[in-house]
Coordinates of C-alpha atoms in Angstrom, one line a residue:
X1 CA 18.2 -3.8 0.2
X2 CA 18.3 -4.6 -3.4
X3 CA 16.1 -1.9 -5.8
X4 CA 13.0 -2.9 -6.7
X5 CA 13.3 -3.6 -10.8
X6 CA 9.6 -3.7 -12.4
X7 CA 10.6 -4.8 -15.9
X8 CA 6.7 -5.6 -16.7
X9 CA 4.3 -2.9 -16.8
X10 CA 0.5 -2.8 -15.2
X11 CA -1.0 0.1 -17.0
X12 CA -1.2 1.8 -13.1
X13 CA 1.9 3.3 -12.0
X14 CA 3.7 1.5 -9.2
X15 CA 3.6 2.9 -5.6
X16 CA 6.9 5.2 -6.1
X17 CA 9.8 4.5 -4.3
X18 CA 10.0 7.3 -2.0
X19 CA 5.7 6.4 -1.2
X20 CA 6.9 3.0 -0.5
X21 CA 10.3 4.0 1.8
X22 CA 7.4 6.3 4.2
X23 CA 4.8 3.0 3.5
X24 CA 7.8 0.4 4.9
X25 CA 8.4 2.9 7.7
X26 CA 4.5 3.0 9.0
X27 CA 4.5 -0.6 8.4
X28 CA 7.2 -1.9 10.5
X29 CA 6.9 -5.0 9.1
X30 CA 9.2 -7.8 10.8
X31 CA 9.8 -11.4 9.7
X32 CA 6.6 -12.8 11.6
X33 CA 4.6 -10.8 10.5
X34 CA 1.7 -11.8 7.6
X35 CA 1.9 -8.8 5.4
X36 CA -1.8 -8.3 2.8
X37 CA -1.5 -6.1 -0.2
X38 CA -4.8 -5.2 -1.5
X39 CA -4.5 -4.2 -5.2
X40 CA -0.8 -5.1 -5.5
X41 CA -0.5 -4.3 -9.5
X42 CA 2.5 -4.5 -10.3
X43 CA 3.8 -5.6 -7.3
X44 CA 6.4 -3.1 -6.6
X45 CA 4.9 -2.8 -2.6
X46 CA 4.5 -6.6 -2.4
X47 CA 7.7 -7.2 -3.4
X48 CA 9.6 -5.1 -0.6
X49 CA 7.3 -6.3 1.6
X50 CA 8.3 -10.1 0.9
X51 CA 11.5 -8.7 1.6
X52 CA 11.2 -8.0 5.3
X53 CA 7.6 -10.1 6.2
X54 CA 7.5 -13.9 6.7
X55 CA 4.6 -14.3 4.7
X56 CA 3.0 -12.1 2.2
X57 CA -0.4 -12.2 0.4
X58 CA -0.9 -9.8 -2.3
X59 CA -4.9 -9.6 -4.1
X60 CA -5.1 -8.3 -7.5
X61 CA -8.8 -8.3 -9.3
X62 CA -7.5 -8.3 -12.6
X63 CA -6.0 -11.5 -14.1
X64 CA -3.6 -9.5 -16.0
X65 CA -2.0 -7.3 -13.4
X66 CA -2.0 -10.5 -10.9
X67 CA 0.7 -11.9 -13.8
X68 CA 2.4 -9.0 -14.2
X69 CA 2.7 -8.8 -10.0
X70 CA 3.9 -12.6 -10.6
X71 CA 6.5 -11.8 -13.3
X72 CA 7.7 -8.7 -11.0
X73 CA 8.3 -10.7 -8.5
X74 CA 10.0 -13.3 -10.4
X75 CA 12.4 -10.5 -11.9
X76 CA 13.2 -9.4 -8.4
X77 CA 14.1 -12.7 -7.2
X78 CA 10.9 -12.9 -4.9
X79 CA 9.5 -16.4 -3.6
X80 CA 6.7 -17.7 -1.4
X81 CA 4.5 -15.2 -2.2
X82 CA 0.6 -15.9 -2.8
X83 CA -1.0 -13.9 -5.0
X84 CA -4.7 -14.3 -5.1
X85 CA -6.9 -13.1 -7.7
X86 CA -10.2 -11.5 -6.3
X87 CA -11.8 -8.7 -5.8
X88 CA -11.2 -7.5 -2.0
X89 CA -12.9 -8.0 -0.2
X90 CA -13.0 -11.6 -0.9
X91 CA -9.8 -13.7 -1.2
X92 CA -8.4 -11.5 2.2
X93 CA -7.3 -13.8 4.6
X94 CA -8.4 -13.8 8.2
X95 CA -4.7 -14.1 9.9
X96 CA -3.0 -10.8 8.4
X97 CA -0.8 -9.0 10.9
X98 CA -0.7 -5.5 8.1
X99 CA -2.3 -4.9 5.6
X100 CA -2.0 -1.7 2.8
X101 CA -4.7 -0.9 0.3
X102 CA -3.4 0.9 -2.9
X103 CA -6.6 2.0 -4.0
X104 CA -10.1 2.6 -3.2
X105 CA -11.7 0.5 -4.6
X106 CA -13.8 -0.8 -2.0
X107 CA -11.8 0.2 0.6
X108 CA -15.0 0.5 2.9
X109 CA -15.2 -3.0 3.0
X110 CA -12.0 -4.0 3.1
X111 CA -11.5 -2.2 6.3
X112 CA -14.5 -3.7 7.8
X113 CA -12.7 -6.7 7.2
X114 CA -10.0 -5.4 8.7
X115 CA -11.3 -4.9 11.9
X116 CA -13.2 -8.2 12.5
X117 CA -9.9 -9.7 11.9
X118 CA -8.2 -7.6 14.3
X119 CA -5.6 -6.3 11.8
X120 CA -2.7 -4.6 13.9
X121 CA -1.6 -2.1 10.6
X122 CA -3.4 -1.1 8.5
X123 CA -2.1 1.5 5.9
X124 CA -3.9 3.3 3.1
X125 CA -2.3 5.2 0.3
X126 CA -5.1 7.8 -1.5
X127 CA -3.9 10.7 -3.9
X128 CA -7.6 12.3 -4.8
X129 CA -8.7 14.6 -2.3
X130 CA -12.3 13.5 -1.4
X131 CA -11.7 10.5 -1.7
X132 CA -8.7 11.2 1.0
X133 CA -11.9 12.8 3.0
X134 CA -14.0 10.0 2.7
X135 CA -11.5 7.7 3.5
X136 CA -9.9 9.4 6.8
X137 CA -14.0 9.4 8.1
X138 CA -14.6 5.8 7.4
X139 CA -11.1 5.3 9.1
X140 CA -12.4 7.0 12.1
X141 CA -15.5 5.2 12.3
X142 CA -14.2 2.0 12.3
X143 CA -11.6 3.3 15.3
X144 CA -8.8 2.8 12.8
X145 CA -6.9 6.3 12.4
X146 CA -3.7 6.8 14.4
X147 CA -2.2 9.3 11.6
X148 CA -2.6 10.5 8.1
X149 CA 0.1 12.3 6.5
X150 CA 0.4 14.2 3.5
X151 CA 3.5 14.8 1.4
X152 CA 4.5 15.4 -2.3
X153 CA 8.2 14.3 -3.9
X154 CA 9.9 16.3 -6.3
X155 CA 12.6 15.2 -8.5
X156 CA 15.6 17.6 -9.5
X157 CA 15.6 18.3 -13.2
X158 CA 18.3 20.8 -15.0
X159 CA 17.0 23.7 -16.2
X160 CA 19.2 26.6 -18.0
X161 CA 22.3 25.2 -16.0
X162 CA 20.8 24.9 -12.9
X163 CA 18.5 22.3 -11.2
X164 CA 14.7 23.1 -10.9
X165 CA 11.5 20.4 -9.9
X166 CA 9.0 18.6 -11.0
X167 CA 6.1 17.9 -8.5
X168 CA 4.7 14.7 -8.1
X169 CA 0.9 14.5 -7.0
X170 CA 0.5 14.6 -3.5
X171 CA -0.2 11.7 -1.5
X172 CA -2.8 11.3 1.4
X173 CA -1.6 8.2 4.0
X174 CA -3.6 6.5 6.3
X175 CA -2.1 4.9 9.1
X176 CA -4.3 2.9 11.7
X177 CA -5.0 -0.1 12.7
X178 CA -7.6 -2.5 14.9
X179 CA -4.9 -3.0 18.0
X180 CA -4.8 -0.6 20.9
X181 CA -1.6 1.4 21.2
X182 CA 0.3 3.8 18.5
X183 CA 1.4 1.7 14.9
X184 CA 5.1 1.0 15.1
X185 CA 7.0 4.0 13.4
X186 CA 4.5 6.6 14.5
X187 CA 5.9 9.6 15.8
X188 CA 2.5 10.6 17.5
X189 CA -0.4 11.0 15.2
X190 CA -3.8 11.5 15.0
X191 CA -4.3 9.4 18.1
X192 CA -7.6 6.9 19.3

């Protein structure tokens, strides 16, 4: 797969790229699936995505990022994807076979949405602790959680001839979903 170029900037860091290789992973996503990005930015996520799904939706609130998700994409080479502007949980189509939230913005209602739909994978990326909290509990109420996984990336940097790191924040994912059975990729998790 090609690198993901993001030439235009969204004032909100893209998902990194090692986020988005575990994201991909947990998402499993094939070429019929219908693949929902809620909060897509600038568009690094919905842009792999359109890479492996047949049909990709990606929500933005904010005119501005929505373009700067639609120049992304252009950049990258990226067609056929719909990008809606609207604040979730309006504009989220009723057919979605996955769907990833970036942020928490209201996230609670987007996964309500998410299970009336009957959303088969649904993935949520957090990197505040309560909110992480907050989230994982409204995850189990709605009988969403299969897994959430913490990790952190560090990047090598020289340092006095050698190679130290720099820490990234950690990052709290979500993995679930409104179908019965394990989420493709999982490796046993939390469980329903």
């Amino acid at each position: 797969m090609p690198r993901v170029e993001l030439p235009h900037d969204a004032k909100a860091g893209p998902t990194k790229s090692e986020v988005r290789a575990v994201l991909l992973g947990k998402l499993a996503l094939g070429p019929s699936d219908h693949f929902v990005e809620v909060g897509s930015c600038t568009g690094a996520v919905t842009i792999e995505a359109a890479r492996r799904a047949g049909r990709v939706t990606a929500i933005e609130r904010k005119e501005s990022r929505a373009e700067t998700t639609r120049k992304n994409l252009a950049a990258n080479g990226v067609d056929g994807v719909e990008v809606r502007v609207a604040e979730a949980p309006e504009g989220l189509p009723d057919d979605a076979d996955a769907l990833f939230l970036g942020g928490s913005r209201n996230y609670e209602a987007v996964l309500d949405h998410a299970v009336e739909a009957g959303v088969e994978t649904v993935v949520m990326n957090v990197s505040r602790l309560e909110v992480a909290g907050a989230a994982t509990e409204a995850f189990r109420e709605r009988d969403l959680l299969d897994d959430v996984v913490q990790f952190q990336v560090s990047h090598g940097y020289e340092l006095a001839g050698a190679t130290s790191f720099d820490s990234e924040n950690p990052v709290y994912m979500l993995v679930g979903g409104a179908s019965d059975g394990p989420v493709a990729g999982d490796a046993g998790g939390a469980g329903r």
